[in-house]
Every structure is written in C-alpha cells, then in structure tokens.
PDB file of C-alpha atoms in Angstrom:
ATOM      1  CA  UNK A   4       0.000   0.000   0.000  1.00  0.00           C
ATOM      2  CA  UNK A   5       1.221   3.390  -0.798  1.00  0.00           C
ATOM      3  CA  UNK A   6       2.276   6.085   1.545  1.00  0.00           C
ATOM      4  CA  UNK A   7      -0.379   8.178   0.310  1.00  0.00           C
ATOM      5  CA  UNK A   8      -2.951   5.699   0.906  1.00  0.00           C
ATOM      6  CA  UNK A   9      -1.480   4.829   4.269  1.00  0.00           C
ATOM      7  CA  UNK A  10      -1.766   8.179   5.138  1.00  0.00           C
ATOM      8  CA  UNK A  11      -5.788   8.151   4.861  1.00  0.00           C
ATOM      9  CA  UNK A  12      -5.940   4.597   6.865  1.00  0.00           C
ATOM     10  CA  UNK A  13      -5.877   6.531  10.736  1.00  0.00           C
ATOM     11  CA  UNK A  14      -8.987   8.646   9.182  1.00  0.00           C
ATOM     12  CA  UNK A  15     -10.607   5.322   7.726  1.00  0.00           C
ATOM     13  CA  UNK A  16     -10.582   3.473  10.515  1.00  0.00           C
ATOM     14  CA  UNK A  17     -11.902   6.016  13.110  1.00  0.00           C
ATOM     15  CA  UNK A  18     -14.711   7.682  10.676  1.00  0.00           C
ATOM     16  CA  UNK A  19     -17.431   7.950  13.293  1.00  0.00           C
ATOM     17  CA  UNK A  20     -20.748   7.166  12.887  1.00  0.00           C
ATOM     18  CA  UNK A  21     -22.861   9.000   9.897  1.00  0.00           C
ATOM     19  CA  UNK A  22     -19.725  10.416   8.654  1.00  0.00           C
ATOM     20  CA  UNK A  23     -18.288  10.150   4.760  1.00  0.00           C
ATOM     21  CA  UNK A  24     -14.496  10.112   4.037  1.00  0.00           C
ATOM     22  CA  UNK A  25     -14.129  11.154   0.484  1.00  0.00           C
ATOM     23  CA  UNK A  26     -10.542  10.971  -1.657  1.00  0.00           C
ATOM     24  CA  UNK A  27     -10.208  12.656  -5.141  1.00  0.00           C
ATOM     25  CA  UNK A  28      -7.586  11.138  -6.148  1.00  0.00           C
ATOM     26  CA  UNK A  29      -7.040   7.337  -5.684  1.00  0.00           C
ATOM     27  CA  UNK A  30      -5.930   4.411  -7.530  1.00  0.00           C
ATOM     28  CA  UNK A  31      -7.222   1.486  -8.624  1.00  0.00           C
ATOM     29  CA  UNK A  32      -4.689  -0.603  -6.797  1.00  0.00           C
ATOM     30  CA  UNK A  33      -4.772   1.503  -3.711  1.00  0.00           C
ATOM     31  CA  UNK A  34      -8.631   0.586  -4.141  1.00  0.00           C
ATOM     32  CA  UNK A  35      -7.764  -3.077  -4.193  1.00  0.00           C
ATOM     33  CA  UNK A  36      -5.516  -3.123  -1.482  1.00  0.00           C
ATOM     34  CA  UNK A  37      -7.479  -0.886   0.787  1.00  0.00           C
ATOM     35  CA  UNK A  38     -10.920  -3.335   0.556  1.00  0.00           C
ATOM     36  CA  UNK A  39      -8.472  -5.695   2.152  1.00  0.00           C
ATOM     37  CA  UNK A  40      -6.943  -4.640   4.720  1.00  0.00           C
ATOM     38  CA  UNK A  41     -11.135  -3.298   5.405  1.00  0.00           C
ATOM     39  CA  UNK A  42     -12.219  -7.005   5.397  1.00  0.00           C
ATOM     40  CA  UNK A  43     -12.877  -7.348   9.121  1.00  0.00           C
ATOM     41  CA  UNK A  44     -14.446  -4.189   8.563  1.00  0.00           C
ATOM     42  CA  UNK A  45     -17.813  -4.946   6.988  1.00  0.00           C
ATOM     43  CA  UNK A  46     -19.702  -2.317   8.541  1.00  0.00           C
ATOM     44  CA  UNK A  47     -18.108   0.716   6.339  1.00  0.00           C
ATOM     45  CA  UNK A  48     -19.471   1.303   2.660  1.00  0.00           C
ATOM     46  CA  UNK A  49     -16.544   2.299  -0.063  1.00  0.00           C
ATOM     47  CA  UNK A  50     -17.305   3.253  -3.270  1.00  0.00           C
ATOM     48  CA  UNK A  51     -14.969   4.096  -6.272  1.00  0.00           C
ATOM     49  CA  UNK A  52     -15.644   6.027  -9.423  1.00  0.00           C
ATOM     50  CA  UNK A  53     -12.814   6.500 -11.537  1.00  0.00           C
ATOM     51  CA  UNK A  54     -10.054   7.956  -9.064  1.00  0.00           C
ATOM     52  CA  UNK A  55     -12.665   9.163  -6.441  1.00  0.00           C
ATOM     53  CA  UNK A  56     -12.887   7.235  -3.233  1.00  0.00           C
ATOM     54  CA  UNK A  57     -15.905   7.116  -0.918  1.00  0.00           C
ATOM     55  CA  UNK A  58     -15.834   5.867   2.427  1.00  0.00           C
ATOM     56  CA  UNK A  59     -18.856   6.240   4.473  1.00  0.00           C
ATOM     57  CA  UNK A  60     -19.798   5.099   8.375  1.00  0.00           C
ATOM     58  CA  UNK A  61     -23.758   4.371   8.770  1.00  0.00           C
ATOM     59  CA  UNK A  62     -25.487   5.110  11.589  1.00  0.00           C
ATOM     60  CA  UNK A  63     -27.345   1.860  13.418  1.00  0.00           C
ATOM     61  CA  UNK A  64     -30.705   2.832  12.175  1.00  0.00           C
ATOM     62  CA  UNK A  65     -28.946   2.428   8.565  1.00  0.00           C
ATOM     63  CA  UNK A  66     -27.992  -1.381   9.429  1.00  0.00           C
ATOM     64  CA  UNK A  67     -31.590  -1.872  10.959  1.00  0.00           C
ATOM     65  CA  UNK A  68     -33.439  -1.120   7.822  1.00  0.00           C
ATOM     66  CA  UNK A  69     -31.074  -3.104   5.736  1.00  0.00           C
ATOM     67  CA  UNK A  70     -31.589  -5.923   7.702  1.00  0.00           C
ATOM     68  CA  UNK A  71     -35.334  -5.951   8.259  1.00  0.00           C
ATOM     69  CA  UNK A  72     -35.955  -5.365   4.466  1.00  0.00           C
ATOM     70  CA  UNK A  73     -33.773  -8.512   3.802  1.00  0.00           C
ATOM     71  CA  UNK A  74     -36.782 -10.059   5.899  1.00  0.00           C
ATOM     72  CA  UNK A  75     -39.421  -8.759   3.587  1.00  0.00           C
ATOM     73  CA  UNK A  76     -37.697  -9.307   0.786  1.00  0.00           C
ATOM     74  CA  UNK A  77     -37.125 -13.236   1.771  1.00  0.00           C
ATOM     75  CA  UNK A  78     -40.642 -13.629   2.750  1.00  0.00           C
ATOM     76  CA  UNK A  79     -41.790 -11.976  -0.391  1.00  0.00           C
ATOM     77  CA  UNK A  80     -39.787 -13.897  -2.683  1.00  0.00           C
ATOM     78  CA  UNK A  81     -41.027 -17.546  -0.839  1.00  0.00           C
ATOM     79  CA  UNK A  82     -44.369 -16.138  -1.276  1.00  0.00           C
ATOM     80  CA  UNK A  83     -43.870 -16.028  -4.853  1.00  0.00           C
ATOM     81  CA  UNK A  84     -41.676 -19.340  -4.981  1.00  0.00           C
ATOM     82  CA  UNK A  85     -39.033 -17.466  -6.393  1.00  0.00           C
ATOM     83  CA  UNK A  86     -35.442 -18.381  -6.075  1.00  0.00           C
ATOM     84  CA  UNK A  87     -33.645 -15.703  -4.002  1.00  0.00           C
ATOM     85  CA  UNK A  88     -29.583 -15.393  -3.473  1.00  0.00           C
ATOM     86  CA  UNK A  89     -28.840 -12.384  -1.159  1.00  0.00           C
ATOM     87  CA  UNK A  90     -25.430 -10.740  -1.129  1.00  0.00           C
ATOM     88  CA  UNK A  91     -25.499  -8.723   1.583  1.00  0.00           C
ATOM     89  CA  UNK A  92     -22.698  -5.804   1.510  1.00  0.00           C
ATOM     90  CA  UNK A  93     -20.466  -7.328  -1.475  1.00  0.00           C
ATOM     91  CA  UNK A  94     -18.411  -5.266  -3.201  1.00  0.00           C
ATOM     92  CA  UNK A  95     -18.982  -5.379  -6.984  1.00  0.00           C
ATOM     93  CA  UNK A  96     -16.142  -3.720  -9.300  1.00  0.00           C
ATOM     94  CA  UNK A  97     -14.748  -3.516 -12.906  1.00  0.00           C
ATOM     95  CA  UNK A  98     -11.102  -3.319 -13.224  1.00  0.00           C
ATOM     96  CA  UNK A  99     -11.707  -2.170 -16.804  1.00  0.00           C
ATOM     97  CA  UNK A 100     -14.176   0.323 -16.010  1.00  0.00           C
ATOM     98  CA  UNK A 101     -12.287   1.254 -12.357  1.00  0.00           C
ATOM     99  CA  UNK A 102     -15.226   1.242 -10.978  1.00  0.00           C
ATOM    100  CA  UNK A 103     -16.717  -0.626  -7.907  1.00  0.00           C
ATOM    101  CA  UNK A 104     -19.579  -0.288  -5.024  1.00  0.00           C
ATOM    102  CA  UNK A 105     -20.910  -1.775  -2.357  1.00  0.00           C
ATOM    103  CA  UNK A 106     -24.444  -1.502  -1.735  1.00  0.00           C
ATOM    104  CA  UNK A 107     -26.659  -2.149   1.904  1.00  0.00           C
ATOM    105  CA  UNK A 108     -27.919  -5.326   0.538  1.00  0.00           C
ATOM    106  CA  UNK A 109     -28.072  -6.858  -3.008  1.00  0.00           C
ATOM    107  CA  UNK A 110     -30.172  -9.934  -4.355  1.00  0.00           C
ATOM    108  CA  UNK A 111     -29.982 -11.863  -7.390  1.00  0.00           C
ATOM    109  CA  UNK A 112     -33.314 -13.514  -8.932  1.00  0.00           C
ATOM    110  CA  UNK A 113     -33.186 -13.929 -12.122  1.00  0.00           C
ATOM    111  CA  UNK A 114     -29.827 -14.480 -12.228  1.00  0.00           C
ATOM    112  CA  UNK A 115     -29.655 -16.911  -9.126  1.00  0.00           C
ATOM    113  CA  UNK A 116     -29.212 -19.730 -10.900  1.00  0.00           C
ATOM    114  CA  UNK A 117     -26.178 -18.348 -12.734  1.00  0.00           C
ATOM    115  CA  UNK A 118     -24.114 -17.893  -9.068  1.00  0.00           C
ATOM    116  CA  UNK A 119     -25.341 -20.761  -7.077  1.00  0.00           C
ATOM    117  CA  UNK A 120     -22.343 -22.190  -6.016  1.00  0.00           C
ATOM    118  CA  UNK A 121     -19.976 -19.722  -7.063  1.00  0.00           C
ATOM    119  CA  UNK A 122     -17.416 -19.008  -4.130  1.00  0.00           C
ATOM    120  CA  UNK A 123     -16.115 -16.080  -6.094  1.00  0.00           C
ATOM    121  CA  UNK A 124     -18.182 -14.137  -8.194  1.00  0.00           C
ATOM    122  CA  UNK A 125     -16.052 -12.188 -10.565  1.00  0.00           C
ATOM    123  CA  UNK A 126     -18.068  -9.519 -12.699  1.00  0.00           C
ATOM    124  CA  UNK A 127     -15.425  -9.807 -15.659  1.00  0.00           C
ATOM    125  CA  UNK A 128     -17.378 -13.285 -16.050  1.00  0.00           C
ATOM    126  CA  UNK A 129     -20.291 -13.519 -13.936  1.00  0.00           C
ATOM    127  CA  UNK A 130     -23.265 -11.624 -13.887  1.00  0.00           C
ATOM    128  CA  UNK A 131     -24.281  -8.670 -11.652  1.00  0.00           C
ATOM    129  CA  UNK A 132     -27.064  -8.962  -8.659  1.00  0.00           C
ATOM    130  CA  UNK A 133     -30.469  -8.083 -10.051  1.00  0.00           C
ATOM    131  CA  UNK A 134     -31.250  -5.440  -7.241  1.00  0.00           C
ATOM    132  CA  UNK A 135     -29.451  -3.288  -5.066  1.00  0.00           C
ATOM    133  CA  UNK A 136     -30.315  -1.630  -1.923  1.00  0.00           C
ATOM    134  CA  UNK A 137     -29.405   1.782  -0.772  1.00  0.00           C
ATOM    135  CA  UNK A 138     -30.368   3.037   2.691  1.00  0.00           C
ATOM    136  CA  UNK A 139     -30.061   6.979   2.394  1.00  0.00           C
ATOM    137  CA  UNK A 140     -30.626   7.816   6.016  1.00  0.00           C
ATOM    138  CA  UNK A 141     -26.478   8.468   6.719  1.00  0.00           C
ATOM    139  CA  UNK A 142     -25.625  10.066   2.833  1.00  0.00           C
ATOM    140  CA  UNK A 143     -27.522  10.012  -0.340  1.00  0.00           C
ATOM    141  CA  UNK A 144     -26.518   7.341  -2.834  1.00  0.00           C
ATOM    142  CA  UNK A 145     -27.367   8.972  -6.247  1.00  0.00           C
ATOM    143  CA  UNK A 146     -24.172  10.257  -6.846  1.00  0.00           C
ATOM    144  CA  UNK A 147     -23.631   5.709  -6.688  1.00  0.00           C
ATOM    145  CA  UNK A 148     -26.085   5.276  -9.897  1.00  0.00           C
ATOM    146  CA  UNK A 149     -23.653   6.062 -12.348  1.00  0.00           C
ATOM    147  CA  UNK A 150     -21.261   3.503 -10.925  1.00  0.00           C
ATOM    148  CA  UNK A 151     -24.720   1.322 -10.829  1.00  0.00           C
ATOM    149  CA  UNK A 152     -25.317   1.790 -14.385  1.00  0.00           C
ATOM    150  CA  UNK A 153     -21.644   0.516 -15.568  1.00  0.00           C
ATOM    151  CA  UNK A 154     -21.673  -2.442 -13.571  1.00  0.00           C
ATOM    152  CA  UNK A 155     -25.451  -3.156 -15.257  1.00  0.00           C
ATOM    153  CA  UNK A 156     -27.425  -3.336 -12.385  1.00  0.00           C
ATOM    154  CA  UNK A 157     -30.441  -3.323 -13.606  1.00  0.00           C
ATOM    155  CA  UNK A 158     -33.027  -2.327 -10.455  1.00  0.00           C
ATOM    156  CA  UNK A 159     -32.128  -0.061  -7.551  1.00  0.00           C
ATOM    157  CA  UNK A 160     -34.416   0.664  -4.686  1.00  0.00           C
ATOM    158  CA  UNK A 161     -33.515   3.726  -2.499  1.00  0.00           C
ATOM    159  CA  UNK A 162     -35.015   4.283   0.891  1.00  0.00           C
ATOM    160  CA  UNK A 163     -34.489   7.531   3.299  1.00  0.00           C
ATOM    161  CA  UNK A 164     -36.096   6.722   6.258  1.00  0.00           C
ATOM    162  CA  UNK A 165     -39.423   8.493   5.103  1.00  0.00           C
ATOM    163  CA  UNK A 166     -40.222   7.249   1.231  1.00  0.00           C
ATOM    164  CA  UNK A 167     -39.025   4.224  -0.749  1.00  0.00           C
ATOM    165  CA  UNK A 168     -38.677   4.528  -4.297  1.00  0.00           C
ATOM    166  CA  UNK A 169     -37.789   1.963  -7.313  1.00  0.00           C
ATOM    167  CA  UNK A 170     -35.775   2.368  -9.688  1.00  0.00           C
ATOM    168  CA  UNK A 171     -34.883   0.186 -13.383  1.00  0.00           C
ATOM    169  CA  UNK A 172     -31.982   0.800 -15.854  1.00  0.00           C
ATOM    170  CA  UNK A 173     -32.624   2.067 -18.437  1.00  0.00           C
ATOM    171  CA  UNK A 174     -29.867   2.880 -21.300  1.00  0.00           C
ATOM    172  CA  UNK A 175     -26.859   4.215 -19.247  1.00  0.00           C
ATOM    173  CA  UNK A 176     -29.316   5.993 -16.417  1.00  0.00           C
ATOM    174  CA  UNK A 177     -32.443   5.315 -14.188  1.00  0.00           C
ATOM    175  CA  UNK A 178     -35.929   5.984 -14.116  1.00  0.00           C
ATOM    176  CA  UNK A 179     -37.996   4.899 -11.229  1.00  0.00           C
ATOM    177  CA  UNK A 180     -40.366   2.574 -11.856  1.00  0.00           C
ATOM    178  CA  UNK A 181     -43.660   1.791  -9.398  1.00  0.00           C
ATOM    179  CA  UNK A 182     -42.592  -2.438  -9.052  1.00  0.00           C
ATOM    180  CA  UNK A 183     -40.058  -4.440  -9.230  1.00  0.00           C
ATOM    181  CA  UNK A 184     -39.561  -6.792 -12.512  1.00  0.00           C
ATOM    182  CA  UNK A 185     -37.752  -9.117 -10.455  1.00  0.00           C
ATOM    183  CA  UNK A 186     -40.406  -9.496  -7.856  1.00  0.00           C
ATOM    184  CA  UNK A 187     -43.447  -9.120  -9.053  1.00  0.00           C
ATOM    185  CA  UNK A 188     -46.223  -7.246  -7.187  1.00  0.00           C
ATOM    186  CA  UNK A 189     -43.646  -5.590  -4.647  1.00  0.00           C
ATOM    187  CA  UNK A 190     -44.593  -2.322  -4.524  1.00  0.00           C
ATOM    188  CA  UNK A 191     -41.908   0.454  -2.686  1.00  0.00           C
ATOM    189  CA  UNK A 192     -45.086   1.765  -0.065  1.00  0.00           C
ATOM    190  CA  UNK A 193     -45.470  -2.112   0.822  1.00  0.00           C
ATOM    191  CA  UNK A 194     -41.861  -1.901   2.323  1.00  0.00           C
ATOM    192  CA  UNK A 195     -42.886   1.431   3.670  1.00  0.00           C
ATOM    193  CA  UNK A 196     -45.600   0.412   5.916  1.00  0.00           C
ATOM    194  CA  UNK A 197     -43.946  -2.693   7.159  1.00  0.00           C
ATOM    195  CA  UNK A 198     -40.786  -0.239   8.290  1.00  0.00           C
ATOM    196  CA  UNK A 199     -43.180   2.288   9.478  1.00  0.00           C
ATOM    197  CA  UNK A 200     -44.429  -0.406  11.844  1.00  0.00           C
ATOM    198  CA  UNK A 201     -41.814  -2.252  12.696  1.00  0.00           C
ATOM    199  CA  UNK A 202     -40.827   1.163  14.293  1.00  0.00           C
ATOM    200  CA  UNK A 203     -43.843   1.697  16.058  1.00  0.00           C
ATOM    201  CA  UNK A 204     -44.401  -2.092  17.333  1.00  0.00           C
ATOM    202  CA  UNK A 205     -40.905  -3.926  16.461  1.00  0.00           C
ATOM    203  CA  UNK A 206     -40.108  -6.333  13.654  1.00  0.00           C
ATOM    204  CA  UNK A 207     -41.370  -9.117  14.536  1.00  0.00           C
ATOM    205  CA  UNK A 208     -44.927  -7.508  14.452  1.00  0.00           C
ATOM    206  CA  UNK A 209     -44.536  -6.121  11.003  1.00  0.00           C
ATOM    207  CA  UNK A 210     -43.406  -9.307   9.600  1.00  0.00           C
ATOM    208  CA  UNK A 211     -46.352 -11.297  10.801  1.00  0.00           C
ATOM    209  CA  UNK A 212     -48.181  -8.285   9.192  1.00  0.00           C
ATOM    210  CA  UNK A 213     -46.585  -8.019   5.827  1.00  0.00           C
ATOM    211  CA  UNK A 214     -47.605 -11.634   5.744  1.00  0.00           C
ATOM    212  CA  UNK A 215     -50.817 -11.331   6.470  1.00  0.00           C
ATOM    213  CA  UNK A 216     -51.548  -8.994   3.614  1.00  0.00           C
ATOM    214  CA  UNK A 217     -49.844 -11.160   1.207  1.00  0.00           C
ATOM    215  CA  UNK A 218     -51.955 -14.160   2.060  1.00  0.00           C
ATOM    216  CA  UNK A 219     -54.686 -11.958   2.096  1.00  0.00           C
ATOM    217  CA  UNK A 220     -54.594  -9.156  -0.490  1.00  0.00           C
TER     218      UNK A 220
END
C-alpha cells in the first residue's frame, strides 16, 4: 500500500458514525488493497468512481433497515416461490471500467441460478445482482447510480427513512419505476408500511403483518 494511501488509513478506521471520508484522487490498486486490509471491517461502505474514493460510516438505524428489508424481501420472494440469493454488503467492481460499489444489501433472482455455487463471483465473467439496496438515512446514494449503471445493475431501490422509491436501468441511467420486474407485485409503499411499523411495534410484528396482507390481499 502506498504512503499516500497509508496516510488516509488513521482517518478510515476512526470515521465515526454518519460520517463520509471522500478521496479525489485514488488508484485502482490503492482501491484493491485498501478493501483488504477493510475485510474485518464490513460495517463501512466504499465506493470508487474512476479515481474518487468514498468511504462512508452508517449510523445503526442504517444497518436496521437493511436488515429488516432482507426479511421482507425473503418472505416476499417464498411467497412467490421465487429463487432468491442475497449478497449482503459485497463489493462489486470492474477493473476495466475502475469502478466498484458496495451496496446495503443486493439480491440476485433472475440471475440466481447463474451464481449458485460460485465461491467467487467475478463480474469480468459472472453476472451482476439483479437489485441493489441503498439506505439513504447516513448520505444520499445517487451520486452511486452512475457507478450502478456501468456495472449493469439493472433495479435499484432507495429508501431515506421516510419514502421508498424503485428504480430500473434504463440505457446508461435510471428511471424509477412503481414495481419491481424481479419481484413481481412488490410495490416500494409495501416496504414502507412494514418499516413504518416495525418502528412503532418492532419487527417481529410487522413481519407477521406483511404476511398477512400477502396471504390476504
């Protein structure tokens, strides 16, 4: 690792909470090598765009809406009897196109089949997870869709705490969309109400909810 990036590491690894480190001018190896010596670090998001480094510390409400929509999204998707692969924080990146992300949580569906299996998924080969999460409570992520959009993933969802909104490639940008193509029926305001309540009257509650008004429509 270089000197220059060794210089940033102190800063990395005592960002606080809700705070975003961000480098102009970073390499593509420094990239590399910084993602792992941040292994045992899975809590920070980094992002890279073409020489510009993000580094960002969520808050814990950040990580508790990731995880409880990871709930829905399971019990949606066995609803359906779809096959679901979730992803968690991976980091996706393009050498070629030096640019990689890591989003709150990912999921592939259509593409599940493709990855089953795989211990390594390299995006040179392998293709991208169908939807990505971004939890915009700490920092907004649309300054991410770009590197979204090279890497092909083709369905973002974006929630800030308040709304939830969809989103589909389409060409080289995105335009939000009012379901998801990979799970059909899911509509953004019926993750909305289940996170609404879940923070009124806990999780568990909400679940048992949200399936209620899937077996019951």
């Amino acid at each position: 690792m270089s000197t220059h990036t060794t210089d940033y590491l102190d800063a990395i690894e005592h960002l606080p909470e809700g705070a975003t480190l961000v480098i102009p001018r970073f390499t593509w190896d420094d990239y590399e090598r910084l993602l792992e010596h941040l292994s045992d670090r899975p809590h920070l998001r980094v992002s890279y765009d073409r020489g510009k480094l993000e580094v960002m510390s969520p808050l814990p409400e950040h990580e508790n809406c990731v995880q409880f929509i990871d709930d829905l999204v399971l019990i949606f998707s066995e609803k359906l009897g779809l096959q679901l692969e979730k992803y968690g924080q991976t980091t996706w990146r393009r050498r070629r196109l030096e640019r990689g992300v890591e989003a709150d949580a990912c999921y592939y569906v259509e593409g599940a089949d493709r990855i089953i299996g795989k211990r390594d998924i390299d995006l040179e080969f392998d293709p991208p997870p169908d939807i990505a999460v971004e939890i915009d409570i700490t920092n907004p992520s649309s300054g991410k869709f770009p590197i979204y959009a090279a890497l092909s993933i083709r369905e973002i969802w974006r929630y800030d705490g308040n709304t939830m909104r969809f989103y589909e490639l389409a060409g080289a940008a995105y335009r939000e969309i009012q379901e998801s193509r990979f799970l059909p029926g899911l509509k953004p305001q019926m993750l909305v109400e289940a996170l609404e309540q879940s923070k009124i009257e806990g999780q568990t509650a909400a679940r048992q909810t949200f399936r209620q008004r899937l077996q019951n429509p």
